[in-house]
XYZ file of C-alpha atoms in Angstrom:
700
model
C -30.745 -66.368 -150.281
C -30.200 -69.849 -148.839
C -27.767 -70.180 -145.954
C -26.967 -73.484 -144.246
C -25.660 -72.039 -140.993
C -24.750 -68.783 -139.314
C -21.061 -68.025 -138.863
C -19.403 -68.568 -135.535
C -18.429 -65.487 -133.601
C -14.923 -64.424 -134.446
C -12.388 -64.637 -131.664
C -11.717 -61.225 -130.154
C -8.218 -60.157 -131.057
C -5.840 -57.992 -129.121
C -5.993 -54.666 -130.872
C -2.527 -53.276 -130.249
C 0.489 -55.475 -129.681
C -0.645 -58.272 -131.991
C -1.114 -55.960 -134.957
C 1.571 -54.856 -137.373
C 2.257 -51.150 -137.781
C 0.965 -49.775 -141.083
C 3.951 -47.423 -141.290
C 6.585 -50.173 -141.081
C 4.961 -53.371 -142.419
C 6.249 -55.118 -144.380
C 9.870 -54.328 -143.546
C 11.583 -52.109 -146.101
C 14.550 -54.519 -146.054
C 12.400 -57.568 -146.845
C 12.649 -59.101 -150.309
C 10.558 -61.530 -152.317
C 11.556 -65.181 -152.010
C 10.011 -66.221 -155.312
C 7.540 -65.251 -158.056
C 4.343 -63.391 -157.219
C 2.097 -66.370 -158.024
C 3.540 -68.352 -155.099
C 4.615 -65.589 -152.701
C 1.134 -64.025 -152.546
C -0.339 -67.333 -151.352
C 2.298 -67.660 -148.633
C 1.726 -64.036 -147.619
C -2.028 -64.514 -147.254
C -1.551 -67.752 -145.346
C 0.859 -66.124 -142.893
C -0.801 -62.751 -142.325
C -4.444 -62.681 -143.442
C -7.772 -63.864 -142.049
C -10.580 -65.273 -144.182
C -13.989 -64.184 -142.846
C -16.834 -66.722 -143.195
C -18.981 -64.501 -145.492
C -16.433 -64.965 -148.275
C -17.782 -68.488 -148.773
C -20.852 -66.927 -150.384
C -18.748 -66.047 -153.424
C -15.812 -68.436 -153.847
C -14.828 -66.536 -157.001
C -14.424 -63.362 -154.899
C -12.542 -64.648 -151.859
C -11.893 -61.752 -149.481
C -8.930 -61.841 -147.103
C -8.345 -59.283 -144.343
C -5.292 -57.863 -142.588
C -5.709 -55.382 -139.740
C -2.994 -52.822 -138.975
C -2.504 -50.266 -136.249
C -1.562 -46.753 -137.371
C 1.669 -45.935 -135.572
C 1.230 -45.461 -131.826
C -2.270 -43.973 -132.089
C -3.944 -47.261 -131.132
C -1.704 -47.800 -128.108
C -2.789 -44.472 -126.635
C -6.463 -45.500 -126.520
C -8.083 -47.593 -123.764
C -8.695 -51.160 -124.894
C -12.397 -50.769 -124.077
C -12.865 -47.763 -126.339
C -10.668 -48.577 -129.324
C -12.742 -49.544 -132.337
C -11.508 -51.112 -135.546
C -14.325 -49.621 -137.608
C -14.952 -46.105 -138.894
C -12.892 -43.445 -140.651
C -11.491 -42.085 -137.360
C -10.313 -45.469 -136.111
C -6.565 -45.772 -135.333
C -6.626 -48.994 -137.328
C -6.441 -49.790 -141.029
C -8.140 -52.777 -142.634
C -6.533 -54.064 -145.817
C -8.828 -56.221 -147.950
C -7.259 -58.605 -150.453
C -9.937 -59.792 -152.872
C -8.855 -62.890 -154.795
C -10.856 -62.750 -158.022
C -11.357 -65.882 -160.129
C -11.218 -64.298 -163.586
C -12.829 -67.223 -165.461
C -16.028 -66.675 -163.442
C -15.712 -62.905 -163.186
C -18.027 -60.387 -164.809
C -14.960 -58.574 -166.118
C -12.621 -60.936 -167.932
C -10.421 -58.413 -169.729
C -8.248 -55.668 -168.270
C -8.568 -52.152 -169.664
C -5.465 -50.996 -167.817
C -3.335 -53.664 -169.534
C -4.699 -52.533 -172.879
C -3.670 -48.898 -172.634
C -0.279 -49.411 -170.975
C 1.000 -51.785 -173.662
C 0.261 -55.169 -172.062
C -2.800 -55.979 -174.155
C -0.981 -58.935 -175.734
C -0.622 -60.752 -172.410
C -2.852 -63.831 -172.079
C -5.651 -63.510 -169.512
C -4.499 -64.581 -166.048
C -6.574 -66.935 -163.929
C -6.407 -64.764 -160.814
C -6.462 -61.086 -159.965
C -5.648 -59.827 -156.480
C -7.245 -56.539 -155.413
C -5.566 -54.722 -152.503
C -8.094 -52.275 -151.056
C -8.262 -49.912 -148.082
C -11.756 -48.461 -147.814
C -12.246 -44.834 -146.858
C -14.893 -45.656 -144.230
C -12.524 -47.960 -142.344
C -14.707 -51.024 -142.863
C -14.018 -54.214 -144.784
C -15.506 -55.469 -148.026
C -15.584 -58.938 -146.500
C -17.271 -57.820 -143.278
C -20.500 -59.091 -141.835
C -22.561 -56.022 -142.665
C -23.507 -54.090 -145.760
C -25.863 -51.160 -146.407
C -29.360 -51.933 -147.638
C -29.622 -50.973 -151.314
C -33.062 -49.455 -150.707
C -32.999 -47.565 -147.392
C -29.279 -47.600 -146.565
C -29.661 -49.227 -143.129
C -27.068 -51.754 -142.019
C -27.980 -55.357 -142.869
C -26.156 -58.497 -141.753
C -24.735 -60.150 -144.834
C -26.478 -63.439 -143.989
C -29.903 -61.800 -143.603
C -31.979 -61.904 -146.746
C -34.389 -59.127 -145.680
C -33.799 -55.634 -144.413
C -35.581 -55.118 -141.076
C -36.333 -51.478 -141.909
C -37.828 -51.677 -145.406
C -38.332 -55.443 -145.905
C -36.279 -55.442 -149.103
C -35.577 -59.059 -150.029
C -31.958 -59.126 -151.264
C -30.897 -62.103 -153.345
C -27.406 -63.553 -153.578
C -27.052 -61.709 -156.891
C -27.829 -58.431 -155.109
C -25.104 -59.090 -152.558
C -22.710 -60.001 -155.361
C -23.591 -56.714 -157.089
C -22.666 -54.914 -153.887
C -19.268 -56.659 -153.741
C -18.501 -55.782 -157.391
C -19.535 -52.200 -156.711
C -16.934 -52.119 -153.953
C -14.278 -53.091 -156.508
C -15.353 -50.143 -158.645
C -15.653 -47.597 -155.819
C -13.625 -44.437 -156.464
C -13.355 -43.349 -152.813
C -10.967 -46.064 -151.614
C -7.813 -44.790 -149.957
C -5.915 -47.514 -151.793
C -6.868 -49.787 -154.659
C -4.198 -51.757 -156.440
C -4.697 -54.886 -158.503
C -2.072 -57.454 -159.455
C -2.547 -60.243 -161.989
C -1.149 -63.651 -161.086
C 1.713 -63.099 -163.563
C 2.962 -60.252 -161.336
C 1.895 -57.364 -163.594
C -0.317 -54.899 -161.759
C -2.005 -51.522 -161.760
C -2.306 -48.852 -159.103
C -5.873 -47.677 -159.600
C -6.459 -45.387 -156.667
C -4.561 -43.448 -154.003
C -6.587 -41.013 -151.908
C -4.679 -39.128 -149.241
C -5.911 -36.360 -146.974
C -7.409 -34.253 -149.759
C -9.217 -37.395 -150.945
C -10.913 -38.054 -147.601
C -8.287 -39.837 -145.484
C -8.278 -38.803 -141.828
C -5.004 -40.386 -140.673
C -3.019 -41.450 -143.742
C -1.384 -39.102 -146.212
C -0.831 -40.049 -149.836
C 2.862 -40.583 -149.048
C 2.000 -42.988 -146.230
C -0.193 -45.017 -148.563
C 2.374 -45.037 -151.362
C 5.149 -46.109 -148.977
C 3.015 -49.035 -147.819
C 2.068 -50.032 -151.376
C 5.682 -49.899 -152.517
C 6.900 -52.093 -149.637
C 4.060 -54.536 -150.244
C 4.816 -54.893 -153.966
C 8.483 -55.475 -153.221
C 7.921 -58.240 -150.678
C 5.266 -59.946 -152.834
C 7.540 -60.222 -155.853
C 5.379 -57.989 -158.054
C 7.050 -57.527 -161.431
C 5.695 -54.292 -162.871
C 2.996 -51.838 -161.780
C 1.405 -49.190 -163.968
C -0.441 -46.085 -162.870
C -2.542 -43.662 -164.875
C -1.634 -40.339 -163.341
C -4.723 -38.152 -163.387
C -4.125 -36.950 -159.838
C -5.097 -33.547 -158.533
C -3.779 -31.386 -155.729
C -5.023 -27.957 -154.692
C -7.585 -28.492 -157.483
C -4.795 -28.550 -160.105
C -3.466 -31.208 -162.482
C -0.679 -32.495 -160.285
C 1.221 -34.345 -163.004
C 1.880 -30.967 -164.652
C 2.713 -29.088 -161.453
C 4.948 -31.827 -160.000
C 6.763 -32.351 -163.300
C 7.647 -28.652 -163.367
C 8.961 -28.790 -159.800
C 10.705 -32.191 -159.682
C 11.116 -33.159 -163.334
C 8.874 -36.211 -162.968
C 5.337 -37.030 -161.746
C 4.470 -37.451 -158.057
C 4.604 -41.220 -158.477
C 8.177 -40.802 -159.691
C 9.205 -40.308 -156.051
C 8.641 -44.073 -155.729
C 10.400 -45.064 -158.943
C 7.548 -44.876 -161.465
C 8.904 -43.892 -164.857
C 7.517 -42.837 -168.230
C 5.810 -45.774 -169.953
C 3.699 -44.613 -172.861
C 2.475 -41.168 -173.808
C -0.883 -40.461 -175.338
C -0.832 -39.187 -178.913
C 2.441 -41.087 -179.608
C 4.515 -38.933 -177.265
C 7.962 -40.313 -176.408
C 10.191 -40.126 -173.349
C 12.495 -37.664 -175.108
C 9.544 -35.414 -175.926
C 8.375 -35.586 -172.306
C 11.786 -34.710 -170.870
C 12.270 -31.874 -173.356
C 8.855 -30.419 -172.489
C 9.684 -30.545 -168.773
C 12.995 -28.786 -169.307
C 11.715 -26.029 -171.586
C 8.629 -25.157 -169.533
C 10.267 -25.342 -166.107
C 13.187 -23.140 -167.156
C 11.023 -20.414 -168.669
C 12.489 -17.246 -167.049
C 10.364 -15.157 -164.732
C 11.807 -12.072 -166.390
C 9.433 -12.866 -169.271
C 6.525 -12.005 -166.974
C 8.210 -9.002 -165.372
C 9.697 -7.155 -168.335
C 6.404 -6.514 -170.101
C 4.485 -3.505 -168.821
C 1.334 -4.875 -170.367
C 1.140 -7.688 -167.812
C -1.481 -7.281 -165.048
C 0.068 -5.613 -162.016
C -1.179 -8.408 -159.754
C 0.996 -10.944 -161.620
C 4.099 -8.818 -161.254
C 3.287 -8.041 -157.622
C 2.913 -11.722 -156.733
C 6.135 -12.760 -158.452
C 8.104 -9.864 -156.941
C 6.713 -10.583 -153.485
C 7.896 -14.196 -153.501
C 11.229 -13.230 -155.007
C 11.740 -10.856 -152.087
C 10.766 -13.537 -149.554
C 13.069 -16.221 -150.906
C 16.601 -16.541 -149.543
C 17.779 -17.806 -152.927
C 17.175 -16.112 -156.242
C 14.025 -17.188 -158.083
C 14.893 -17.139 -161.765
C 12.407 -19.386 -163.553
C 9.030 -21.081 -163.265
C 10.499 -24.107 -161.491
C 12.094 -21.890 -158.817
C 8.846 -19.995 -158.235
C 6.526 -22.994 -157.906
C 9.063 -24.972 -155.853
C 9.226 -22.077 -153.401
C 5.433 -21.827 -153.239
C 5.085 -25.542 -152.501
C 7.679 -25.255 -149.732
C 5.815 -22.309 -148.217
C 2.536 -24.244 -148.307
C 4.142 -27.178 -146.501
C 5.611 -24.859 -143.856
C 2.630 -22.505 -143.511
C 0.424 -22.538 -140.397
C -3.122 -23.683 -140.912
C -5.847 -21.031 -140.931
C -7.324 -20.507 -137.468
C -10.414 -18.684 -138.666
C -13.514 -20.766 -139.165
C -14.595 -18.401 -141.885
C -11.306 -18.915 -143.705
C -11.604 -22.697 -143.392
C -15.147 -22.697 -144.724
C -14.189 -20.453 -147.612
C -11.222 -22.669 -148.473
C -13.335 -25.834 -148.412
C -15.947 -24.205 -150.611
C -13.352 -23.219 -153.194
C -11.694 -26.619 -153.207
C -15.013 -28.404 -153.563
C -16.206 -26.230 -156.405
C -13.012 -26.537 -158.411
C -13.801 -23.151 -159.996
C -10.810 -20.884 -160.546
C -10.573 -17.232 -161.482
C -12.702 -15.923 -164.321
C -12.115 -12.205 -163.814
C -9.717 -9.922 -165.680
C -6.976 -7.425 -164.860
C -9.385 -4.519 -165.126
C -11.802 -6.228 -162.697
C -9.049 -6.547 -160.084
C -7.920 -2.949 -160.512
C -11.502 -1.695 -160.265
C -12.118 -3.512 -156.973
C -8.750 -2.456 -155.539
C -9.479 1.178 -156.420
C -12.865 0.958 -154.705
C -11.295 -0.500 -151.555
C -8.702 2.244 -151.382
C -11.436 4.904 -151.772
C -13.270 3.393 -148.788
C -10.102 3.467 -146.688
C -9.358 7.066 -147.749
C -12.802 8.095 -146.490
C -12.034 6.769 -143.010
C -10.858 9.488 -140.629
C -8.201 9.101 -137.984
C -6.460 5.885 -137.006
C -9.620 3.792 -137.279
C -9.474 0.286 -138.752
C -12.001 -1.113 -141.263
C -12.749 -4.779 -140.767
C -12.948 -7.188 -143.651
C -16.704 -7.634 -143.490
C -17.500 -3.911 -143.650
C -14.998 -3.304 -146.416
C -16.516 -6.126 -148.401
C -20.053 -4.784 -147.951
C -19.020 -1.283 -148.992
C -17.851 -2.372 -152.419
C -19.974 -5.489 -153.048
C -22.373 -4.135 -155.701
C -22.732 -7.514 -157.436
C -19.013 -8.247 -157.734
C -18.069 -11.956 -157.908
C -17.337 -13.413 -154.475
C -14.024 -14.962 -155.565
C -12.876 -11.588 -156.952
C -13.584 -9.875 -153.625
C -11.817 -12.654 -151.724
C -8.748 -12.394 -153.905
C -8.611 -8.606 -153.687
C -8.917 -8.694 -149.887
C -6.156 -11.305 -149.717
C -3.848 -9.040 -151.718
C -4.765 -5.752 -150.030
C -2.418 -5.938 -147.023
C 0.911 -4.238 -147.789
C -0.267 -2.705 -151.061
C 1.433 0.587 -151.989
C -1.293 3.177 -152.644
C 0.911 6.204 -153.300
C 4.426 7.312 -152.492
C 4.827 6.952 -148.734
C 1.342 5.467 -148.202
C 0.429 1.786 -147.958
C -2.419 -0.434 -146.756
C -1.665 -2.026 -143.397
C -3.515 -5.131 -142.228
C -3.775 -7.029 -138.966
C -5.839 -9.802 -137.395
C -8.104 -8.565 -134.596
C -9.149 -10.381 -131.430
C -11.967 -12.156 -133.275
C -9.522 -13.638 -135.768
C -10.737 -11.435 -138.644
C -8.582 -9.084 -140.691
C -8.928 -5.307 -140.695
C -7.262 -2.574 -142.743
C -6.250 1.092 -142.716
C -3.971 3.443 -144.651
C -0.671 4.369 -143.047
C 2.284 6.544 -143.922
C 5.674 4.927 -144.457
C 6.670 1.672 -146.153
C 4.988 -1.697 -145.783
C 6.581 -3.805 -143.052
C 7.232 -7.490 -143.457
C 4.570 -8.237 -140.845
C 1.816 -6.359 -142.643
C 2.686 -7.557 -146.131
C 3.448 -11.194 -145.410
C 1.586 -12.278 -142.262
C -1.652 -12.600 -144.162
C -0.279 -13.824 -147.495
C 1.712 -16.688 -145.946
C -1.274 -18.547 -144.554
C -1.899 -21.890 -146.240
C -5.157 -20.738 -147.806
C -3.677 -17.615 -149.377
C -0.640 -19.499 -150.653
C -2.968 -22.001 -152.322
C -4.935 -19.143 -153.856
C -1.706 -17.726 -155.270
C -0.429 -21.016 -156.641
C -3.759 -21.678 -158.323
C -3.813 -18.191 -159.777
C -0.246 -18.479 -161.123
C -0.837 -22.011 -162.385
C -3.805 -20.908 -164.451
C -2.001 -17.939 -165.999
C 1.505 -19.376 -166.383
C 1.143 -23.154 -166.855
C -2.265 -24.381 -167.962
C -2.467 -24.408 -171.787
C -6.151 -23.464 -171.977
C -5.973 -20.460 -169.646
C -2.385 -19.290 -170.139
C -2.214 -15.496 -170.353
C -2.001 -14.018 -173.842
C 0.234 -11.096 -172.847
C 3.326 -13.278 -173.204
C 5.206 -12.885 -176.513
C 3.526 -15.156 -179.047
C 6.586 -17.327 -179.690
C 7.108 -17.902 -175.978
C 3.421 -18.604 -175.406
C 3.256 -21.138 -178.258
C 6.255 -22.981 -176.814
C 4.836 -22.950 -173.284
C 1.398 -24.151 -174.431
C 2.928 -26.952 -176.504
C 5.086 -28.137 -173.598
C 2.209 -28.000 -171.104
C -0.036 -30.009 -173.430
C 2.654 -32.671 -173.789
C 2.994 -33.022 -170.030
C -0.768 -33.300 -169.599
C -0.902 -35.919 -172.365
C 1.606 -38.165 -170.558
C -0.409 -40.172 -168.034
C 0.966 -43.720 -168.074
C 3.872 -44.463 -165.742
C 5.344 -47.820 -164.719
C 7.640 -49.162 -162.021
C 9.713 -52.270 -162.732
C 10.470 -54.085 -159.462
C 12.782 -56.608 -161.185
C 12.046 -59.530 -158.814
C 14.325 -61.768 -160.890
C 17.252 -59.869 -159.377
C 16.428 -61.013 -155.850
C 19.434 -62.060 -153.828
C 19.891 -65.841 -153.622
C 22.015 -66.990 -150.688
C 21.409 -70.710 -151.166
C 23.912 -72.082 -153.717
C 21.586 -74.952 -154.573
C 18.908 -72.590 -155.924
C 18.577 -71.618 -159.571
C 16.546 -68.548 -160.609
C 15.504 -68.380 -164.277
C 13.168 -66.379 -166.468
C 11.447 -68.931 -168.670
C 9.939 -68.011 -172.045
C 7.718 -70.452 -173.950
C 7.195 -71.225 -177.622
C 4.219 -73.202 -178.914
C 4.139 -76.026 -181.416
C 0.332 -76.086 -181.793
C -0.817 -75.901 -185.394
C -3.992 -73.945 -184.637
C -3.820 -70.424 -186.076
C -5.605 -68.892 -183.086
C -2.563 -69.568 -180.906
C 0.081 -68.246 -183.314
C -0.049 -64.817 -181.648
C 0.065 -66.218 -178.108
C 3.067 -64.586 -176.444
C 3.037 -64.606 -172.621
C 5.804 -62.733 -170.790
C 8.514 -64.949 -169.299
C 7.759 -66.531 -165.923
C 10.179 -66.538 -163.004
C 11.073 -70.067 -161.905
C 13.076 -70.932 -158.772
C 14.522 -74.468 -158.669
C 16.568 -76.466 -156.157
C 19.265 -78.811 -157.523
C 17.122 -79.160 -160.640
C 17.590 -81.334 -163.696
C 16.332 -80.639 -167.207
C 13.320 -82.812 -166.439
C 12.590 -80.796 -163.288
C 12.831 -77.592 -165.297
C 10.245 -78.810 -167.812
C 7.858 -79.830 -165.048
C 8.312 -76.518 -163.233
C 7.810 -74.506 -166.452
C 4.636 -76.449 -167.273
C 3.224 -75.897 -163.785
C 4.126 -72.185 -163.724
C 2.320 -71.333 -166.963
C -0.601 -73.609 -166.080
C -1.056 -71.813 -162.745
C -0.919 -68.331 -164.226
C -2.814 -68.314 -167.548
C -6.286 -69.661 -168.309
C -5.474 -70.512 -171.919
C -2.428 -72.548 -170.788
C -4.180 -74.804 -168.255
C -3.038 -77.847 -170.289
C 0.356 -76.573 -171.387
C 3.126 -79.168 -171.446
C 6.792 -78.269 -171.933
C 8.459 -80.751 -174.272
C 11.990 -79.479 -174.878
C 14.512 -76.771 -174.122
C 15.192 -74.607 -177.153
C 18.825 -74.954 -178.290
C 19.285 -77.947 -175.956
C 17.197 -80.557 -177.751
C 19.593 -83.478 -177.425
C 20.440 -83.009 -173.756
C 19.730 -85.863 -171.348
C 16.793 -85.314 -168.975
C 18.965 -85.950 -165.911
C 21.452 -83.179 -166.756
C 21.825 -80.589 -164.010
C 20.439 -77.212 -165.038
C 23.279 -75.287 -163.370
C 25.878 -77.201 -165.363
C 23.915 -76.836 -168.592
C 23.017 -73.134 -168.404
C 25.812 -71.794 -166.221
C 25.193 -68.155 -165.330
C 22.404 -67.692 -167.889
C 19.302 -65.875 -166.592
C 16.929 -66.833 -169.417
C 15.804 -70.143 -170.876
C 13.369 -70.925 -173.696
C 11.023 -73.885 -173.503
C 8.989 -75.272 -176.392
C 5.733 -77.133 -175.844
C 2.081 -77.595 -176.704
C -0.781 -75.427 -175.530
C -3.438 -78.202 -175.704
C -6.149 -75.633 -174.975
C -9.813 -76.609 -174.890
C -12.118 -75.464 -177.644
C -13.376 -71.957 -176.893
C -10.485 -71.058 -174.617
C -9.063 -68.768 -177.281
C -11.122 -65.953 -175.736
C -8.511 -65.925 -172.960
C -5.623 -65.460 -175.394
C -5.160 -61.700 -174.872
C -6.167 -59.043 -172.346
C -7.345 -56.851 -175.220
C -10.193 -59.312 -175.761
C -11.559 -60.842 -178.935
C -12.007 -57.564 -180.783
C -9.469 -56.608 -183.399
C -8.766 -53.034 -184.321
C -6.338 -50.979 -186.350
C -5.121 -47.635 -185.041
C -3.422 -45.287 -187.464
C -3.648 -41.692 -186.337
C -1.992 -38.612 -187.769
C -0.155 -38.112 -184.453
C 1.645 -41.407 -185.002
C -0.340 -43.575 -182.555
C -0.530 -47.248 -183.581
C -2.411 -48.654 -180.574
C -5.068 -47.719 -178.064
C -3.669 -45.207 -175.565
C -6.825 -44.581 -173.531
C -7.725 -41.337 -175.282
C -11.013 -40.881 -177.128
C -10.931 -42.417 -180.600
C -13.367 -42.839 -183.456
C -13.458 -45.281 -186.357
C -13.796 -44.186 -189.980
C -17.149 -45.287 -191.423
C -15.477 -46.685 -194.532
C -12.047 -48.138 -193.709
C -12.739 -48.842 -190.012
C -9.370 -47.453 -188.908
C -9.362 -45.745 -185.494
C -8.104 -42.205 -184.958
C -8.111 -39.750 -182.088
C -11.074 -37.418 -182.242
C -8.785 -34.590 -181.121
C -6.361 -35.255 -183.972
C -9.334 -35.247 -186.355
C -10.280 -31.719 -185.320
C -12.995 -32.729 -182.852
C -12.406 -31.258 -179.357
C -12.917 -33.594 -176.407
C -15.745 -31.362 -175.219
C -17.699 -31.926 -178.456
C -19.923 -34.891 -179.205
C -18.916 -37.483 -181.779
C -20.410 -36.476 -185.163
C -23.165 -38.539 -186.743
C -20.831 -39.559 -189.562
C -17.084 -39.568 -189.961
C -14.872 -40.364 -192.929
C -11.111 -40.031 -192.675
C -9.137 -37.860 -195.051
C -7.851 -40.869 -196.982
C -11.361 -42.110 -197.787
C -13.076 -38.786 -198.473
C -12.220 -38.763 -202.159
C -13.166 -42.408 -202.733
C -16.754 -42.931 -201.576
C -19.441 -40.366 -200.649
C -20.410 -40.290 -196.989
C -23.704 -42.163 -196.551
C -23.188 -44.180 -193.367
C -23.372 -43.245 -189.717
C -20.193 -42.769 -187.752
C -18.520 -45.764 -186.199
C -18.533 -46.128 -182.451
C -16.397 -43.941 -180.243
C -13.642 -46.021 -178.679
C -13.964 -44.564 -175.191
C -17.636 -45.549 -175.260
C -16.757 -49.097 -176.324
C -14.055 -49.871 -173.792
C -13.431 -47.206 -171.177
C -13.866 -43.670 -169.934
C -10.914 -42.066 -168.250
C -13.091 -39.994 -165.931
C -14.319 -42.979 -163.863
C -12.657 -45.878 -162.070
C -14.168 -49.275 -162.832
C -11.791 -52.203 -163.060
C -12.477 -54.217 -166.179
C -14.959 -51.692 -167.510
C -13.385 -48.280 -167.078
C -10.043 -46.698 -166.391
C -8.998 -45.066 -163.168
C -10.309 -41.652 -162.252
C -8.264 -38.881 -160.643
C -6.937 -39.678 -157.177
C -6.120 -37.067 -154.585
C -2.567 -37.651 -153.501
C -1.929 -35.244 -150.685
């Protein structure tokens, strides 16, 4: 790697008073003063620093903004406060300005699946990233790709292993940072103001100081002040190891992102907003009496529901009431003070494995525990460890944990119950006592955060998740519940419209217009070119000024329109060029401009975010476009269909050959199956901008 000179040492900055507070910047009352394409440049100029290493890759210019996290930084001595590391009281926001024409990833998979695939390719993409390790993408150091030791970005060789890293290797490292799934925040906005929230990782996702709500509040304020137009998010978030878009929809009627104004955009498998809302209503209002009236239900289910009904000050009537109450208890519950409990909780959360045992397994273990307690003489207590050893005999660890969690307060016989308490060592112990279970014995253990999470996971699996929902429910009710749950899980795309065109204009000389263009080019490859309207802000403008501004706006934003020239205003062809726009258009908010594209030969590849490939989607579910789900093309007609709708579960491999129902009676199957669409364009399980779709963020 050839370097002309080493960078100068950066000036040491004051690390407290000079930094903006992450929790309040930008101001919630601030508004955009123009379109995103211009406001983002002003924002970077006013607030961001450009580190010298960014000059290595001018097509990946990295800007940096450092924030303090509340008052945490002010409480540290200036000599000890560090801006690096996950425990630092500072947050580094990287803004990577990506030159799309020279990028490795020209097309946007997120645009394709959210319904923006017809947008022309923008010239710039702005990535807003907060790394989990507290460092910056544009910093001076990077890990060696061989041994992992820290290497200065201007050093070509690692001092530890002598690996000679080329400029291409360093560029690979930067692109890998854009595809990293551990970032606390990763949002990307195209220069036309349409963006995607790719990643939010709160405390469950590895953040030490910022919760998911903190990060979302910051992102929402930032989008508002930058004049972002619309932002999509693929909600595959998890919380407590559960699909949070299902759990939150049951509780609040919308996904977690809906708390910030994100609304239903497109549903997979042709689902509509009406279908989504109906599924939410039917599943969330399913009465709890359904699970209490049937004697065939496992006693543990009834016991859990009855326990929380007795604890609640208001009546719990349906599934929404029950899970809302559980979430409130989790938020209010004290954290576990036992190291053993913490370790056990972390192990369960990391494994993601839920309960695989049955009603009879639970009853068998409970019966064995009671027999051990009956054998104890006098007022002696049996600690958790000894009770566990006495009945272990190869039982699953999670089954024993669950049974011990539920043992305190259990009624053994009339007038006899299991009492539990925490001893001086912080461990629980049990004994049988005469009388009725007190609130302390029956609830002190069950209301810890860990046990509440165990309960909500257990109830979620048996009452909400379509694949594990209990079969003891009446068949008609179960079919309805499964159908509704599947619909909610199939709705992943949500969008927020910031409506920057409605910004308040106090200057009477300003005119704010949404400008749409029409093309007069005769070339067929530009007939389908249909960019969204661009926001234009003019001062005392004439018709001539409007044409110039429209030409410049579309030239700045889209690669295929670098030579666009506006020639006339549609419906105002005979108007003099010096006519004032305000007098001509009055209170109109839209204007149409006709002109020529004048694109260079070969620039047609930038015509649409979907790329050069052409496909036809016609699935039995009603889908007419790519929705991000796995699809497969018929070997004969080439039409794409969901593998799931074709009777192929997502867990199964794509068959060697596939012919749709319409072609089966026409030609015998002799060819191999067409490619699988998720293998061609994206896989939902990983997060790789331009190559793959976003993976599941943790949002706590």
